[in-house]
Each structure stands twice: as structure tokens, then as C-alpha cells.
PDB file of C-alpha atoms and ligand atoms in Angstrom:
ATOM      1  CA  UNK A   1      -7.991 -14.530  39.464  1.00 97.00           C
ATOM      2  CA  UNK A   2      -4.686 -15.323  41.329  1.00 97.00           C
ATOM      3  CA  UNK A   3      -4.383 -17.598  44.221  1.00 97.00           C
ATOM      4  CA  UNK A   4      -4.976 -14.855  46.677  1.00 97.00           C
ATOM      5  CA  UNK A   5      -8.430 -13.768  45.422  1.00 97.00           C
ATOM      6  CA  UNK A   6      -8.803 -17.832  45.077  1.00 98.00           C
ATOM      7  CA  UNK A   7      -8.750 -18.468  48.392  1.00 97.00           C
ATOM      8  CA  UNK A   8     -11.087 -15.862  49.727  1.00 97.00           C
ATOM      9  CA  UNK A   9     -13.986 -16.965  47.212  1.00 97.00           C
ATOM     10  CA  UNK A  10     -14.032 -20.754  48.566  1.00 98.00           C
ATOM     11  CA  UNK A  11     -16.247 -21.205  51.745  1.00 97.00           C
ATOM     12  CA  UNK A  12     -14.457 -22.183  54.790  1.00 96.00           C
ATOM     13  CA  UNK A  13     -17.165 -24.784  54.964  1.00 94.00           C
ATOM     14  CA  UNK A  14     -19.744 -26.047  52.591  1.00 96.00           C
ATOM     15  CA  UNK A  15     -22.110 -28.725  52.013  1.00 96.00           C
ATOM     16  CA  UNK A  16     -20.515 -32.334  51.381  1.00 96.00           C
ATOM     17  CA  UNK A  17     -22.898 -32.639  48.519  1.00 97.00           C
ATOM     18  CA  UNK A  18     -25.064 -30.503  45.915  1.00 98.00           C
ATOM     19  CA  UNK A  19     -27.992 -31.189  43.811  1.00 97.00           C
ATOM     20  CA  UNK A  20     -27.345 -28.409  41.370  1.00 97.00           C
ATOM     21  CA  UNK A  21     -23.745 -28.829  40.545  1.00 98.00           C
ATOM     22  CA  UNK A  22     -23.105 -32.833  42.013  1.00 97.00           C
ATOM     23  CA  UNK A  23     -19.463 -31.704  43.230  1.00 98.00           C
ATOM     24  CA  UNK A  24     -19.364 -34.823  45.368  1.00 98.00           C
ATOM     25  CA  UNK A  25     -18.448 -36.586  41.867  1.00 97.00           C
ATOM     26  CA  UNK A  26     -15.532 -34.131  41.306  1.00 98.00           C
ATOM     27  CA  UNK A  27     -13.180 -34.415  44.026  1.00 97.00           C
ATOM     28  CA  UNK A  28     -10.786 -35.171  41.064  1.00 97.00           C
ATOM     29  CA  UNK A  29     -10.634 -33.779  37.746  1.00 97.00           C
ATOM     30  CA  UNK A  30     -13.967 -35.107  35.744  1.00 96.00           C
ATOM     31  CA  UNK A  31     -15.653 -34.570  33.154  1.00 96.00           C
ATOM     32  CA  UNK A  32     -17.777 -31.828  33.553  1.00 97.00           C
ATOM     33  CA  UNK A  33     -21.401 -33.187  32.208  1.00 94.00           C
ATOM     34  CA  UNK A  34     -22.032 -29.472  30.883  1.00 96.00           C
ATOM     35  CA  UNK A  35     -22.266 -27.720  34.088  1.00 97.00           C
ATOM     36  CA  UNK A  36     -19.911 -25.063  32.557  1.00 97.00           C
ATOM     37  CA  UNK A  37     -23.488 -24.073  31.088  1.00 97.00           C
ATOM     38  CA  UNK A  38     -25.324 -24.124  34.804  1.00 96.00           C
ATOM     39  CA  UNK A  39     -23.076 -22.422  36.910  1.00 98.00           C
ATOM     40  CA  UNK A  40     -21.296 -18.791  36.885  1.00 97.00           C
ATOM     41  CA  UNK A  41     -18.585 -18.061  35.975  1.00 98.00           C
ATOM     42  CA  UNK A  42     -16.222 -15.605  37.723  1.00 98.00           C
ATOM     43  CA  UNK A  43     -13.023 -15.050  36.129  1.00 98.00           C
ATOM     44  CA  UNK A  44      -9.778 -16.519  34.445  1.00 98.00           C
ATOM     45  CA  UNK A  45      -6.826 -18.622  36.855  1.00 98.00           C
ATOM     46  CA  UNK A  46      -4.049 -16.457  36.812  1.00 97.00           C
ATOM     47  CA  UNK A  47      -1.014 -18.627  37.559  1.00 96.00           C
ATOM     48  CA  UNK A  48       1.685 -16.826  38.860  1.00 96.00           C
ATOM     49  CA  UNK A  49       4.167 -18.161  36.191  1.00 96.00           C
ATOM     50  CA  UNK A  50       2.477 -20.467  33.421  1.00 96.00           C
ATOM     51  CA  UNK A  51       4.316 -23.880  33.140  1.00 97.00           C
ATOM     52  CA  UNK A  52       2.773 -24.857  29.781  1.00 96.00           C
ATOM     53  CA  UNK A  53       1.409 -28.213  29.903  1.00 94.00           C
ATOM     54  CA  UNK A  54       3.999 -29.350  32.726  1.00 96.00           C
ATOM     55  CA  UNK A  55       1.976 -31.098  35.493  1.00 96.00           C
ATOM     56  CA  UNK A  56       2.254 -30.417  39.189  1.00 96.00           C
ATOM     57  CA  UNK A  57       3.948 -33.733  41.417  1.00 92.00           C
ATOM     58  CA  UNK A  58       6.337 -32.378  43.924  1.00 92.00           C
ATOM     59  CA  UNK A  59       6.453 -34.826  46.552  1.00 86.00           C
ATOM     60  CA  UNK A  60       5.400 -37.843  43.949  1.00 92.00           C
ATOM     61  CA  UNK A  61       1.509 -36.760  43.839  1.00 91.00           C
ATOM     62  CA  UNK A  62      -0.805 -37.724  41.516  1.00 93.00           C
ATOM     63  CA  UNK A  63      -2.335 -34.473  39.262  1.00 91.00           C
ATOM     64  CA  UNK A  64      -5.505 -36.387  38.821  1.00 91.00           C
ATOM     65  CA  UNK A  65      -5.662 -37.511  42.809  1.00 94.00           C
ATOM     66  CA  UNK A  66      -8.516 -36.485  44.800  1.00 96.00           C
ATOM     67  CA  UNK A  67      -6.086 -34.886  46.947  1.00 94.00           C
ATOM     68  CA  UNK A  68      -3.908 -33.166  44.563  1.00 96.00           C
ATOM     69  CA  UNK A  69      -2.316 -29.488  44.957  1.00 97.00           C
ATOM     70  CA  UNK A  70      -4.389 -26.786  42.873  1.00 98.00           C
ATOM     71  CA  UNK A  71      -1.200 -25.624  41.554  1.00 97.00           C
ATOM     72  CA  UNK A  72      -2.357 -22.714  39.490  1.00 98.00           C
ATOM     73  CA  UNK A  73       0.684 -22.516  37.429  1.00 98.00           C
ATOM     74  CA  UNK A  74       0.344 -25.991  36.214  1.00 97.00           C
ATOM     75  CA  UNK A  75      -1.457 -27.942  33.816  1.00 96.00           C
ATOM     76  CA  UNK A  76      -4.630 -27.822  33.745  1.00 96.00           C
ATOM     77  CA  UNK A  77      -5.245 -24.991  36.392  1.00 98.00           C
ATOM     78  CA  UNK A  78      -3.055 -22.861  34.391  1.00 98.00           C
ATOM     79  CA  UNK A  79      -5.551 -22.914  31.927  1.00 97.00           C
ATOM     80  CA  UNK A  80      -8.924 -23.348  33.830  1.00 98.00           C
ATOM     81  CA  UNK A  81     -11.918 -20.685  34.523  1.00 98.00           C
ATOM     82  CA  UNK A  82     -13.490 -19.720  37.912  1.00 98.00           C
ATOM     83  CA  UNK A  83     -16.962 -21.051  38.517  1.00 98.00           C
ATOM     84  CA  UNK A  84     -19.447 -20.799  41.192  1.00 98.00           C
ATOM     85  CA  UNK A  85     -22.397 -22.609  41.886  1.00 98.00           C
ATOM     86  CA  UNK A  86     -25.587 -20.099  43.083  1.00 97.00           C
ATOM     87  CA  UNK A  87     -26.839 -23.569  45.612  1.00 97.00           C
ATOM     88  CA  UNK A  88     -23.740 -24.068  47.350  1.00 97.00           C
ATOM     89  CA  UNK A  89     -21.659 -21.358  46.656  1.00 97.00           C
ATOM     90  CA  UNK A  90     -18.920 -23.696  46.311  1.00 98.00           C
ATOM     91  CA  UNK A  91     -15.408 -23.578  43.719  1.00 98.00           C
ATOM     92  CA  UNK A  92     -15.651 -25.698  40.541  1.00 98.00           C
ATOM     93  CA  UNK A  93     -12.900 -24.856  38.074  1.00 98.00           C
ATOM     94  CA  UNK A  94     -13.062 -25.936  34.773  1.00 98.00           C
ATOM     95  CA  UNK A  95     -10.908 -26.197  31.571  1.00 97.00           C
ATOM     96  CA  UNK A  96     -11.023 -27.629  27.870  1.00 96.00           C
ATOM     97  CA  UNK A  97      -9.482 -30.526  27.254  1.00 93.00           C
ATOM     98  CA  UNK A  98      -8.310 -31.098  23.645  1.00 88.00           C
ATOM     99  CA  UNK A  99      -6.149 -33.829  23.799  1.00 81.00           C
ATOM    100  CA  UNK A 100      -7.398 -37.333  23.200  1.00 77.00           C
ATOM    101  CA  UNK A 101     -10.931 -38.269  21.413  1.00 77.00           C
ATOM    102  CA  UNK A 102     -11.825 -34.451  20.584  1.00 84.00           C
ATOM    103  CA  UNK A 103     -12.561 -31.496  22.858  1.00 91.00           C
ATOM    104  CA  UNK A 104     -14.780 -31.882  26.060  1.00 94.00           C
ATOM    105  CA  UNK A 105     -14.896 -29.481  29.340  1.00 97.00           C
ATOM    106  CA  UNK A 106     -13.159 -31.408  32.605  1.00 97.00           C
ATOM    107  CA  UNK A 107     -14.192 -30.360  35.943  1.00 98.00           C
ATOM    108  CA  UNK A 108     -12.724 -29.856  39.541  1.00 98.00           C
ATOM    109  CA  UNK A 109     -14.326 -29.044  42.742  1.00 98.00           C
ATOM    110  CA  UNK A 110     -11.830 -26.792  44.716  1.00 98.00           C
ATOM    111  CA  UNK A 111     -13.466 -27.237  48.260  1.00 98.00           C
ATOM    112  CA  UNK A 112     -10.838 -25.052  51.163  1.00 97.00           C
ATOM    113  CA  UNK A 113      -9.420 -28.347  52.793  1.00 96.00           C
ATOM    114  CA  UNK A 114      -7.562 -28.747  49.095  1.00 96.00           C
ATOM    115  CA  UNK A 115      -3.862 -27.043  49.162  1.00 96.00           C
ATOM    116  CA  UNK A 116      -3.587 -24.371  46.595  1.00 97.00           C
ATOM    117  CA  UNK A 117      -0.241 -22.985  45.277  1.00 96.00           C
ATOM    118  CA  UNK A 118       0.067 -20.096  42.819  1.00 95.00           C
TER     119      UNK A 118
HETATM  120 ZN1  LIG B   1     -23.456 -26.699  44.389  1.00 88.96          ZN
END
């Protein structure tokens, strides 16, 4: 999924906060407390032009900010999955992080007021 099918999956608005998938708690990258398992998945981030593990901060921004660019070709979106959740109907993407203290899923609710790039 590129960042033109991206943006017309997320809701122009949405609820602030959600029972099923708790996106409130993932306004920045998070782990992701299994919900990889609860909600569905749609498809594969295709960045336009994979940067590896480089990390998006043009303009001196903070990858792991609240506020951050979803920069597709960067690390971690580069590498990340589609979800949905069937509540809300809102964006959580999702990748596997093996760096550190083994392998665990990180989360990242994509709600429309975040800038995406491709
Ligand atoms: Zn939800």
C-alpha cells in the first residue's frame, strides 16, 4: 500500500479513543501489546524508495515524536504492515522490532491530522 491508497483508508475524523484497539496510547511508536493479533490487517507499506534503516528528521524532528512524519520510505514505516481496527475503523501500522532485548511488534496509530510522505 503506497501513500496514496494510505491516505484514502484513514478517516477524516475518528474517535479520540477506542476500547478495542486503545490507540489513544499510540500517538507514538509503542509497543503493540499483541493487537497485531486483534485487528486486520490490510496490506504491506510500500515506500516509494526504501531507505534501509535510515530514520526520517528533516526539519530536526523526532522519529519517535507524537507528531512525527509517517515517512513511508523510512525506518520503521518502510517496513511496517497496514492494520485496521473493525470499532473505529482507524490506521494502526505495525512493524517487528528486532533490535535490542529480542523481537517484539511496535505500534503506531496513523490518525489523518499526522503528515504522511511516501
Ligand atoms: Zn479502534
Amino acid at each position: 500500500m503506497n501513500v496514496d491508497s494510505l491516505r484514502e483508508i484513514i478517516p477524516l475524523s475518528e474517535s479520540e479513543y477506542c476500547e478495542e484497539c486503545q490507540k489513544e496510547k499510540l500517538k507514538g511508536w509503542t509497543n503493540s501489546n499483541g493487537l497485531e493479533e486483534k485487528l486486520i490487517k490490510l496490506a504491506e507499506v510500500e515506500p516509494f524508495k526504501s531507505k534501509g534503516y535510515e530514520t526520517y528528521n528533516k526539519g530536526g524532528e523526532k522519529p519517535s515524536s507524537i507528531d512525527a512524519t509517517a515517512a513511508l520510505s523510512y525506518y520503521p514505516y518502510n517496513g511496517s504492515s497496514v492494520y485496521q481496527c473493525g470499532t473505529c475503523q482507524c490506521i494502526i501500522l505495525i512493524y517487528l522490532e528486532t533490535a535490542g532485548h529480542g523481537a517484539r511488534y511496535q505500534a503506531r496509530w496513523i490518525p489523518s491530522y499526522i503528515r504522511l510522505e511516501s
